[in-house]
Coordinates of C-alpha atoms and ligand atoms in Angstrom, one line a residue:
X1 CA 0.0 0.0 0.0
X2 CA 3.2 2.6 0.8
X3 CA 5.5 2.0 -2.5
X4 CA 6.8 5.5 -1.6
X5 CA 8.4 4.1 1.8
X6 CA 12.1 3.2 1.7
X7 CA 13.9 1.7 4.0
X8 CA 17.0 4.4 3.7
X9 CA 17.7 7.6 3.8
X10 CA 17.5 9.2 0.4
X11 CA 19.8 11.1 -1.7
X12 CA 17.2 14.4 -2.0
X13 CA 15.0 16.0 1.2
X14 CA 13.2 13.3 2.9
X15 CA 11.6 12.8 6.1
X16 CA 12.1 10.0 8.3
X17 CA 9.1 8.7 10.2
X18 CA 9.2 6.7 13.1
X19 CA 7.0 4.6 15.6
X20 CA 6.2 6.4 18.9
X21 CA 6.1 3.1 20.6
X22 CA 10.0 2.2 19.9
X23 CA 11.3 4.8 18.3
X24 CA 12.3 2.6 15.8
X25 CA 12.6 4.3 11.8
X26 CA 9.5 3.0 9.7
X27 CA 11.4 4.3 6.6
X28 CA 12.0 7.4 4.8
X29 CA 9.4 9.7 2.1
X30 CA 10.8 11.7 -0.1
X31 CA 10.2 15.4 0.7
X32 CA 8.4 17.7 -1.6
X33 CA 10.6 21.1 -2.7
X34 CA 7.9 24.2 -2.8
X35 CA 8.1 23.8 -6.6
X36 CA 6.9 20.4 -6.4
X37 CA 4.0 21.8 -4.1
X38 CA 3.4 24.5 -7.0
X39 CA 3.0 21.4 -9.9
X40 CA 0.8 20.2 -7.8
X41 CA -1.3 23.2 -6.8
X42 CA -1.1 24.1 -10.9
X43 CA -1.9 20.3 -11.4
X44 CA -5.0 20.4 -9.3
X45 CA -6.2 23.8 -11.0
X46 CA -6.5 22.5 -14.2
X47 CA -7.6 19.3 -12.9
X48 CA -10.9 20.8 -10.6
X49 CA -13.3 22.3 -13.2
X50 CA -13.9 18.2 -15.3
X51 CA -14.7 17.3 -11.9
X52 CA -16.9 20.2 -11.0
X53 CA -18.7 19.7 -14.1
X54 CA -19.2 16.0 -13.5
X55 CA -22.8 14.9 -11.6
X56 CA -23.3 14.7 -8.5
X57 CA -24.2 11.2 -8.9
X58 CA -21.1 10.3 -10.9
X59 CA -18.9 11.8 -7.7
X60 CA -21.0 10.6 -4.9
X61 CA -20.8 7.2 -6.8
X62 CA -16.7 6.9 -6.4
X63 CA -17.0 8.8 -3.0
X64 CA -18.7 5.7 -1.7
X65 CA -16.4 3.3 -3.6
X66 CA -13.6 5.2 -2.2
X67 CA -15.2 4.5 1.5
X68 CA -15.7 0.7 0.2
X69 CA -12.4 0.2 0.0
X70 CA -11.2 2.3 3.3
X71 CA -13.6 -0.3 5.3
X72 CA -12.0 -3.0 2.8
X73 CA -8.6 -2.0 4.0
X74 CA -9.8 -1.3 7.8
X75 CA -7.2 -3.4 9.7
X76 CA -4.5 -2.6 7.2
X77 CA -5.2 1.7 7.9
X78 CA -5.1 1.2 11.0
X79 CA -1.8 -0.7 11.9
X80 CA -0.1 2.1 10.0
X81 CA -2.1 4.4 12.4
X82 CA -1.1 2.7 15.4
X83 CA 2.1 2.4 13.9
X84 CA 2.8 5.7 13.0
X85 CA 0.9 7.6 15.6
X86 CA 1.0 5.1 18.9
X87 CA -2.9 4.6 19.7
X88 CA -4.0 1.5 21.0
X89 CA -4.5 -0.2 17.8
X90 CA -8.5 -0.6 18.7
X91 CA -8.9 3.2 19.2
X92 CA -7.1 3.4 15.0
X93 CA -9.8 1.0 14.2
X94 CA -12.3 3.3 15.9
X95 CA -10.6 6.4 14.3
X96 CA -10.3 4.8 10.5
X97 CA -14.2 3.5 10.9
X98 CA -14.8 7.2 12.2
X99 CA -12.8 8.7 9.1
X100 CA -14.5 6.5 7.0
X101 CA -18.1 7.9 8.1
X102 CA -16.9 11.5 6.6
X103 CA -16.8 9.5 3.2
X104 CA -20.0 8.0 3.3
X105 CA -21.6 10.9 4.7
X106 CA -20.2 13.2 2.0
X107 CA -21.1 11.0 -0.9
X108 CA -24.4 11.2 0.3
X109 CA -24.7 14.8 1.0
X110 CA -23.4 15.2 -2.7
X111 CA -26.6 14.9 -4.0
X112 CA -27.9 17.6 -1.8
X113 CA -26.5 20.9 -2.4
X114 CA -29.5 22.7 -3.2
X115 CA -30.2 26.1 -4.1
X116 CA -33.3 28.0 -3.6
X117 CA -35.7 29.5 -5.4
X118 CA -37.1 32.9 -3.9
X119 CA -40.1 34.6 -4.5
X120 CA -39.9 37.7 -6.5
X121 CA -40.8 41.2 -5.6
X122 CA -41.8 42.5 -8.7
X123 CA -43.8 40.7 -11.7
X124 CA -41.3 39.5 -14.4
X125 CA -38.5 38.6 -12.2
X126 CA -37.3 35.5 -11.0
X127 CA -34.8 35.0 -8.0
X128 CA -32.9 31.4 -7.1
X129 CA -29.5 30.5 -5.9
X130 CA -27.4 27.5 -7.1
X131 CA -24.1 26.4 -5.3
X132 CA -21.1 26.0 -6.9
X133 CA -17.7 24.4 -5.6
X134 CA -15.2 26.9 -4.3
X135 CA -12.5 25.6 -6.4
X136 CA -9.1 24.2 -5.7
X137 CA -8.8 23.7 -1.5
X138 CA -5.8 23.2 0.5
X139 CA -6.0 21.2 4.3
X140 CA -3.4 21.5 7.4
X141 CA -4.0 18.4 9.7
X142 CA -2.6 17.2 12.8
X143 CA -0.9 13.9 13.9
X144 CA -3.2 13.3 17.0
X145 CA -6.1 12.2 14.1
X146 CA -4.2 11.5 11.0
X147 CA -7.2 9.6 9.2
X148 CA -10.5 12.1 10.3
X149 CA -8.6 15.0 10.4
X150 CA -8.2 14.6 6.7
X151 CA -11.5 12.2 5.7
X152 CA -13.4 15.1 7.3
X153 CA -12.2 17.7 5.0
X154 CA -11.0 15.7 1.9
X155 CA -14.5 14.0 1.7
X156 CA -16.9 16.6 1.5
X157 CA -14.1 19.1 -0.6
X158 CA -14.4 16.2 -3.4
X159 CA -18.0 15.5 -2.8
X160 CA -18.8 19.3 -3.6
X161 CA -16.6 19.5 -6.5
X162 CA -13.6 21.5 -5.6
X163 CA -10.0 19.5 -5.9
X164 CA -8.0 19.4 -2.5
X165 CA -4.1 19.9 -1.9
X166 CA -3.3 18.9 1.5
X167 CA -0.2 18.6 4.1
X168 CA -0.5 16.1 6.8
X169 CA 1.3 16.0 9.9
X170 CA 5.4 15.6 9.7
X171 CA 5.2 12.8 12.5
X172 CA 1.8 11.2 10.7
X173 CA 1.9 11.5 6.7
X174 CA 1.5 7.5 5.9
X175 CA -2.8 7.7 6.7
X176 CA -2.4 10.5 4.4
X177 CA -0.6 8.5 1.5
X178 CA -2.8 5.3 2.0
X179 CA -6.0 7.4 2.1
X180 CA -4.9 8.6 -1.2
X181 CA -3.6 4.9 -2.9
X182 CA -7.2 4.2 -1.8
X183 CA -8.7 7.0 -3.6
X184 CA -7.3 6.4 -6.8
X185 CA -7.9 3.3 -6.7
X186 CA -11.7 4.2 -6.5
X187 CA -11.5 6.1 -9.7
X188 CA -10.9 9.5 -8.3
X189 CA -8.3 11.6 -10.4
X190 CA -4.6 11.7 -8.2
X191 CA -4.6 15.6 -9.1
X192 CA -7.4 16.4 -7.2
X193 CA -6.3 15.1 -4.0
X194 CA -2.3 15.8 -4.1
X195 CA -0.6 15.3 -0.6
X196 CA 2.4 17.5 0.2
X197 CA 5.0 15.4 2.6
X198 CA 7.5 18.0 4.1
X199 CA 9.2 19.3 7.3
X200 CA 8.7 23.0 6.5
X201 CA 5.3 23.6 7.5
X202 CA 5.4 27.2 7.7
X203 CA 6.2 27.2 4.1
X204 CA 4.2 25.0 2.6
X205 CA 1.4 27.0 4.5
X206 CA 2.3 30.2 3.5
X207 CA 2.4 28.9 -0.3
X208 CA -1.1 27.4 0.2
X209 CA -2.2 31.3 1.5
X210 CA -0.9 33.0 -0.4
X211 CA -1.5 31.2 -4.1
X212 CA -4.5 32.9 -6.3
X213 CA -5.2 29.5 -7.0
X214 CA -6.4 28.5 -3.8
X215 CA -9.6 29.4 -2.7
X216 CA -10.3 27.9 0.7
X217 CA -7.9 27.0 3.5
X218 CA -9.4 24.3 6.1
X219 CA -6.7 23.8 8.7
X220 CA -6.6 21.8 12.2
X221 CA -4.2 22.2 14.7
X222 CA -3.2 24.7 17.8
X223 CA -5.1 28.1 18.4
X224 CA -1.2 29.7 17.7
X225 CA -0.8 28.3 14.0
X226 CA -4.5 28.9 13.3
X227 CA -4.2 32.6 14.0
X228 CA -0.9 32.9 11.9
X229 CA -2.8 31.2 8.5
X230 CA -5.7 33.4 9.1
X231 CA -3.3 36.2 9.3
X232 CA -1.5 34.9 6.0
X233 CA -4.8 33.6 4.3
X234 CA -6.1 37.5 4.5
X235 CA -4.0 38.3 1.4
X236 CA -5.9 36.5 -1.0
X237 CA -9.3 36.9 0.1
X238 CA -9.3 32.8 1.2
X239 CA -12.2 31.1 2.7
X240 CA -11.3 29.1 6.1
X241 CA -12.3 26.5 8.0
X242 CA -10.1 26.7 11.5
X243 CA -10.4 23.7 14.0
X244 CA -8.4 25.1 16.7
X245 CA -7.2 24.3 20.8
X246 CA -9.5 23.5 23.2
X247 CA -9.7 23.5 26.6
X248 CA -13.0 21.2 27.9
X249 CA -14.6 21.3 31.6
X250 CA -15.9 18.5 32.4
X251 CA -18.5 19.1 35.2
X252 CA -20.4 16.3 37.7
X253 CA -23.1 17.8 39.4
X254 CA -24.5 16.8 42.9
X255 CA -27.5 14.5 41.2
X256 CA -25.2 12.9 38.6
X257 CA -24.7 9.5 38.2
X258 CA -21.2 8.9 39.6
X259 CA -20.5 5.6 37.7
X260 CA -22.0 6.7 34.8
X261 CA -19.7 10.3 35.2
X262 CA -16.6 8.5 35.9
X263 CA -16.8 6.0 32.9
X264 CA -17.9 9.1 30.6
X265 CA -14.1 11.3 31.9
X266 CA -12.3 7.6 31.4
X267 CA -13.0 7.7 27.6
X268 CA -13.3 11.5 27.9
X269 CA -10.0 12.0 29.1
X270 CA -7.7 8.9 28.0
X271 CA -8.2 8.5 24.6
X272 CA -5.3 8.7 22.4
X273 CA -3.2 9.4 25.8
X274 CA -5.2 12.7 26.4
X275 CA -3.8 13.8 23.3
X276 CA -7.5 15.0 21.6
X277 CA -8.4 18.5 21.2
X278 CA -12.1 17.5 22.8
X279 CA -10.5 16.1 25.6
X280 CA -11.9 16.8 29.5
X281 CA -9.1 18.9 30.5
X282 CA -10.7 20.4 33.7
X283 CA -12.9 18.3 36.0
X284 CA -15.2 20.9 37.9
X285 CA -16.7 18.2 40.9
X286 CA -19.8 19.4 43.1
X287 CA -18.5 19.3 46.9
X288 CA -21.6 16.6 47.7
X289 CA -20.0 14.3 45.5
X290 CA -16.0 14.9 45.1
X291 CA -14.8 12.5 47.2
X292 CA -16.7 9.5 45.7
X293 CA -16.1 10.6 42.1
X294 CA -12.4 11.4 43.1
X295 CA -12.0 7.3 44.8
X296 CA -14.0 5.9 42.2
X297 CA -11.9 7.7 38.9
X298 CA -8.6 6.8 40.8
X299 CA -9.8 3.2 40.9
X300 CA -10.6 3.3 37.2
X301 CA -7.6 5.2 36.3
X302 CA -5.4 1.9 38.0
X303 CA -6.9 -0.3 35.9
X304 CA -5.2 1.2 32.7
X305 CA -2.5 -0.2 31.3
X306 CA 0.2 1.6 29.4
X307 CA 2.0 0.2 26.8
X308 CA 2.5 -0.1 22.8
X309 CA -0.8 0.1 20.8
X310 CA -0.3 -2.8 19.2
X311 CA -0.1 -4.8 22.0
X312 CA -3.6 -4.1 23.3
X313 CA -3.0 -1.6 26.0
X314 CA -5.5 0.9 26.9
X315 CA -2.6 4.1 26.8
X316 CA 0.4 4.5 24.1
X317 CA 2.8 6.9 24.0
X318 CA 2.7 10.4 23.7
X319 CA 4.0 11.8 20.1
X320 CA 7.3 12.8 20.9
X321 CA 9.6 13.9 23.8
X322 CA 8.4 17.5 23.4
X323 CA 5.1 16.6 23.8
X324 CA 6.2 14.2 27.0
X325 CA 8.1 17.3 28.6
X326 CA 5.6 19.7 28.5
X327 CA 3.4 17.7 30.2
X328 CA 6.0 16.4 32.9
X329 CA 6.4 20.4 33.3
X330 CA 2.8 20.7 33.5
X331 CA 2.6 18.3 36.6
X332 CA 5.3 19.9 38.2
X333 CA 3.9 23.2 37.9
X334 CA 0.6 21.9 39.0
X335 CA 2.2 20.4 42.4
X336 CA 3.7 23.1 43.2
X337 CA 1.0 25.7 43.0
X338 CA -0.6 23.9 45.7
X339 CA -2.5 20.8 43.6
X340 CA -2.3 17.1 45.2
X341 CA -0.6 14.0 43.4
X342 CA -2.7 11.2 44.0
X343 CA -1.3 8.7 41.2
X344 CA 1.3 9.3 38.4
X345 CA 3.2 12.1 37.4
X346 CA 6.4 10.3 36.1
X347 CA 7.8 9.0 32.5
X348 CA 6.7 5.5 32.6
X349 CA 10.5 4.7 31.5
X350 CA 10.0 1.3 32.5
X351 CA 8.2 0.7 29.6
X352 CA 9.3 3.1 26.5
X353 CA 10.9 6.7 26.1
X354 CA 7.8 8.5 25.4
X355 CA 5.1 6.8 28.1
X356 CA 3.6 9.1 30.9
X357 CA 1.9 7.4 33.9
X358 CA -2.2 8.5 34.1
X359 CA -1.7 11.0 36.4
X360 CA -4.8 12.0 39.5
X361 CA -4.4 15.6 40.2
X362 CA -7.1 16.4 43.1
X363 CA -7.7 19.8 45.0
X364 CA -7.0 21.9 42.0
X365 CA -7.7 25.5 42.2
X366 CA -9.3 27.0 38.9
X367 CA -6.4 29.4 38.5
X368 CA -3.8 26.4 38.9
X369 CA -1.4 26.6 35.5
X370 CA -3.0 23.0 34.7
X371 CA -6.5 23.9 34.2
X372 CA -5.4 26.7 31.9
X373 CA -3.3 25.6 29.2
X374 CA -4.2 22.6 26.7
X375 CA -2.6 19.6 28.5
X376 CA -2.5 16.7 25.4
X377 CA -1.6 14.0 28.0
X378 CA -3.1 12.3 30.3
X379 CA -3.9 14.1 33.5
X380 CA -7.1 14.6 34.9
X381 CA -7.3 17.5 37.7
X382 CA -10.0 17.9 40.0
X383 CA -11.3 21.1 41.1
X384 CA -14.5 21.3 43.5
X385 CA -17.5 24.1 43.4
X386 CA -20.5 24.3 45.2
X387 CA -22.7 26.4 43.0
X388 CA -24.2 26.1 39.8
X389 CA -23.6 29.6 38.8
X390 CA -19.5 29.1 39.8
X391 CA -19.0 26.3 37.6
X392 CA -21.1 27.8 34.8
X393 CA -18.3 30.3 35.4
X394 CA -15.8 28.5 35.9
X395 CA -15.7 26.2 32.8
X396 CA -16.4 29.7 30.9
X397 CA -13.3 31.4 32.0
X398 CA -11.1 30.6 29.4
X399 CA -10.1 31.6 25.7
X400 CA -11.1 28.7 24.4
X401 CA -14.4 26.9 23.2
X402 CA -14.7 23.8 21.3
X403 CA -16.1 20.9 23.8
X404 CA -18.1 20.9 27.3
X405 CA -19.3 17.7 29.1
X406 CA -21.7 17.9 32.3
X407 CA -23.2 15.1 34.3
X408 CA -26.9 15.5 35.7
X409 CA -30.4 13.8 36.1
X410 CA -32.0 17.0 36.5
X411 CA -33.6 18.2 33.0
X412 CA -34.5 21.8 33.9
X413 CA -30.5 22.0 34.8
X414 CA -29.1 20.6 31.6
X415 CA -31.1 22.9 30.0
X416 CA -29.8 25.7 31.7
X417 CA -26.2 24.9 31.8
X418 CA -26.1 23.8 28.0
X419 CA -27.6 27.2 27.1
X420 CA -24.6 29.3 29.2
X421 CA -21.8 27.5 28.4
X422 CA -20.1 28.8 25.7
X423 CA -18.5 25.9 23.9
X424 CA -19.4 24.6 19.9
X425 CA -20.2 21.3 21.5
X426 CA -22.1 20.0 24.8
X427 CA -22.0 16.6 25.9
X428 CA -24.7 15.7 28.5
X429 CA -23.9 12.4 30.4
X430 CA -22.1 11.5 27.4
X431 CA -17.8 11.9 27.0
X432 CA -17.8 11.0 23.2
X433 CA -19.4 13.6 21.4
X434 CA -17.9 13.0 17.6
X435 CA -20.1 11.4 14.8
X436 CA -20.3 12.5 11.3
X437 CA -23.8 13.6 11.1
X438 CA -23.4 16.2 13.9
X439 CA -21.9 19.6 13.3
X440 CA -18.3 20.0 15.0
X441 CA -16.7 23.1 15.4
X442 CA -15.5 25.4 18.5
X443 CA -16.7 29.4 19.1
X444 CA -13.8 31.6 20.5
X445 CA -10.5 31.4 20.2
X446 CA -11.2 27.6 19.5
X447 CA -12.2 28.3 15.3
X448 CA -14.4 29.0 12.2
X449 CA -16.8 26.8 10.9
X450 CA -18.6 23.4 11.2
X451 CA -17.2 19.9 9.6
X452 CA -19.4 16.9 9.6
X453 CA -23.3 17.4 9.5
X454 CA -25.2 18.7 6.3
X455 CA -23.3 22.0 7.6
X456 CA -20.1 20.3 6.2
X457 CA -20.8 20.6 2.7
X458 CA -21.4 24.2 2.7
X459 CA -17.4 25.0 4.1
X460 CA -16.7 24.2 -0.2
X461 CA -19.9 25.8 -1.7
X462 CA -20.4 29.4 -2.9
X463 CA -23.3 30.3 -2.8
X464 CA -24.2 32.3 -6.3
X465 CA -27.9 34.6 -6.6
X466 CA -29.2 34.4 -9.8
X467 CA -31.5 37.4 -11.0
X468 CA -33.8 37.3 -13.8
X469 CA -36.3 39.9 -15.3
X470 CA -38.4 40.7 -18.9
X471 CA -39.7 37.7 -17.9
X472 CA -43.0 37.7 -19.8
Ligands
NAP528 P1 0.2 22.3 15.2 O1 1.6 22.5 15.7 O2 -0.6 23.6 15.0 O3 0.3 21.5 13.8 C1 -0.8 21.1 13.1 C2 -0.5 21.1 11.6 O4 0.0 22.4 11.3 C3 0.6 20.2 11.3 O5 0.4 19.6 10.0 C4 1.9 21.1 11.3 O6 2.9 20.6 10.4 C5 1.3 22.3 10.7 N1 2.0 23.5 11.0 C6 2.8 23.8 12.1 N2 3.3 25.0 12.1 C7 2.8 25.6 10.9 C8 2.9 26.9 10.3 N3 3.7 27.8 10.8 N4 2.3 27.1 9.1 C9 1.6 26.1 8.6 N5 1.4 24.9 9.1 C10 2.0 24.6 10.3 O7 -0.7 21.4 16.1 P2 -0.3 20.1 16.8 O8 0.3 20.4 18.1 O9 0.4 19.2 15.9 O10 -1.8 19.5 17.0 C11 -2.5 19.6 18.1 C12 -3.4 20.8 18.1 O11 -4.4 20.5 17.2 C13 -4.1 20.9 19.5 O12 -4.1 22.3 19.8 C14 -5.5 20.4 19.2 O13 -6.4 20.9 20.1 C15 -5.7 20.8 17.8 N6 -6.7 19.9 17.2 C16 -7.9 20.5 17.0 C17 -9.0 19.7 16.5 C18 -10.3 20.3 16.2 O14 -11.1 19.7 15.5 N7 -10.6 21.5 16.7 C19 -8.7 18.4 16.1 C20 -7.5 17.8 16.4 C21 -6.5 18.6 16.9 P3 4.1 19.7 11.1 O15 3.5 18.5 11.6 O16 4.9 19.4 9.9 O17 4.8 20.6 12.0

């Protein structure tokens, strides 16, 4: 499936990518120059309008062959997931049948980008819209979800028409190149869907910014790079889809069902080693109820184990060391502005470089350093309240908004707290909020825009009024 993968070094640029588990080399890509990335930007230009003009039968029909052969190729994607990225591998088959929904969503929602027709103000006149693709696209995706970060923009960029140049992750660009061989083989034209492999990110996203040719930028990553591209993007005018930081509270009130809350911040928290951008990364716990949710997560939380995905633990590595310093730093930081250590908070160097231990932080104040920067490992700090209104505030105070949790029986208080918090996504009694019929997206600092949902679609349509009059 990876012809391009050598097993040396190469005589041009490459990039070397290597298994997070080990360390170990997986083999070398070559690296694409910036006039590579132009051929491919110029290849996709003239490449996009046969495709626009093409049905949207004929593109929803190799959409869903395309997905036919990503749920053929299931357990193959996601061992070079796993492999590549370090999730356990049943969380990459999760992710890859997740990805996979974006495609058969999209090639459904193909069908169904209507226009309108609106009635006129004046006799002899007609008014309608039609939508029409944006063009040629280029995506920015991360390595924390190296199969839907891209499925979720690729799919419904083809599915309206436009063409799609995109850049993967450094650490994670072999989901990118399957996805692709998959593609093709499906029937769907190589230019259209050109992946850029390269270690100078800033440039490649600067080229895709600022090129006339590209019309939309959809990007996922941190709040910091997200800011710079919109920045950068400005210059020509680009539409953009930002999926940015977040920073989730994830609040248990008094009522709440305690073993229902605690299994919710297990897969809440821990998935993909807290490295998710929907992650709980503040626990806001009612007084009534701290000290049994605290003994009951910590008991949970010891039944993890920690080890290489592929083996069939619940918690791989973290990405890299930077990734495993910063949150070493964060733990120290949280300790010693006054937080307790009830489990963890060390390198699991028994068992790999990159492994940190599932670390219990209780008696968290809301200004500790922990609870305000995005953590991407696996810590879970506890802080208590005792009134609705102060954790309303509480999980409010910060820049960011993509996802909330809370836990409650009470009806008339869900509805309340899910109409203040200000977050793109609420999770009531529920830690897994993604699906590919729901809108996701983040207000704030956390992005622009909506992917998945019959929302999804409309990120690569213009919309274009249509005026007529002498009608007779
Ligand atoms: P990142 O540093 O922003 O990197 C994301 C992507 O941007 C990578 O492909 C990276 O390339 C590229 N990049 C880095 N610097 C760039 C620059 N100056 N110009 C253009 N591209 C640049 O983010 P990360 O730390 O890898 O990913 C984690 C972040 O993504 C977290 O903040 C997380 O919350 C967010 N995220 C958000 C969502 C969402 O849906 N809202 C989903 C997943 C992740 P290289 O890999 O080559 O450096």
């Amino acid at each position: 499936m990876l012809k391009e993968l050598t097993s040396q070094r190469l005589e041009q640029p490459c990039v070397e990518v290597l298994n997070p588990a080990t360390q170990e080399s997986l083999g070398w890509l070559a690296a694409d120059s910036l006039e590579q990335v132009e051929s491919k930007i110029v290849a996709a230009t003239l490449a996009q309008p046969k495709w626009a003009a093409q049905t949207a039968k004929y593109r929803s029909k190799l959409l869903r062959k395309w997905f036919d052969l990503i749920e053929q190729h299931q357990q193959d994607l996601a061992l070079i997931l796993t492999m590549e990225q370090g999730k356990p591998l049943s969380e990459a088959l999760s992710e890859v049948a997740y990805g996979a929904s974006f495609v058969e969503w999209f090639a459904e929602e193909a069908k169904r980008a209507y226009g309108v027709t609106i009635p006129a103000t004046f006799d002899g006149k007609s008014i309608r819209t039609i939508k029409q693709p944006i063009g040629v696209c280029a995506s920015i995706t991360p390595w924390n979800f190296p199969v839907a970060m891209l499925t979720r923009k690729l799919a419904p960029a083809l599915s309206a028409g436009c063409a799609m140049i995109s850049k993967p992750a450094v650490n994670t660009p072999l989901c990118a190149i399957a996805l692709r061989h998959l593609a093709l083989e499906a029937g769907i034209d190589g230019e259209l869907l050109p992946v850029v492999i390269s270690e100078q990110a800033s440039d490649v996203g600067l080229k895709f910014c600022t090129h006339p040719s590209i019309r939309k930028l959809s990007f996922t990553g941190s709040t910091a790079v997200g800011k710079q591209l919109m920045q950068q993007s400005s210059q020509q005018v680009q539409r953009v889809s930002m999926e940015l930081g977040g920073n989730a509270p994830f609040i248990v009130f008094g009522d709440a069902d305690i073993n229902e809350a605690v299994a919710g911040a297990i897969v809440c928290k821990f998935r993909n080693a807290g490295q998710t951008c929907v992650c709980a990364n503040r626990f806001y716990i009612h007084d009534s109820v701290y000290d049994e949710f605290a003994q009951k997560l910590h008991a949970a939380m010891s039944k993890l184990s920690l080890g290489a995905g592929v083996d069939g633990h619940d918690i791989g590595p973290l990405i890299d060391e930077k990734a495993l310093q910063k949150v070493d730093q964060l733990v120290h930081a949280a300790t010693l502005a006054g937080a307790e250590l009830v489990c963890g908070g060390k390198v699991a160097s028994d068992i790999g470089t990159l492994y940190y231990q599932p670390t219990l932080l209780s008696n968290v104040a809301h200004d500790n350093p922990v609870m305000k920067v995005e953590q991407f490992g696996p810590i879970a700090a506890l802080c208590r309240f005792s009134d609705v209104d102060e954790a309303i505030h509480f999980a409010n105070d910060t820049e960011f908004g993509l996802a909330s949790y809370f836990f409650t029986q009470d009806l008339t208080l869900a509805e309340y707290v899910s109409n203040k918090l200000q977050y793109g996504i609420v999770g009531i009694n529920e830690g897994i909020i993604s699906t590919e019929v729901a809108p996701f997206g983040g207000v704030k600092h956390s992005g622009v825009g909506r992917e998945g949902s019959a929302l999804g679609l409309d990120e690569y349509l213009e919309t274009k009024y249509i005026a007529v009059g002498g009608l007779r």
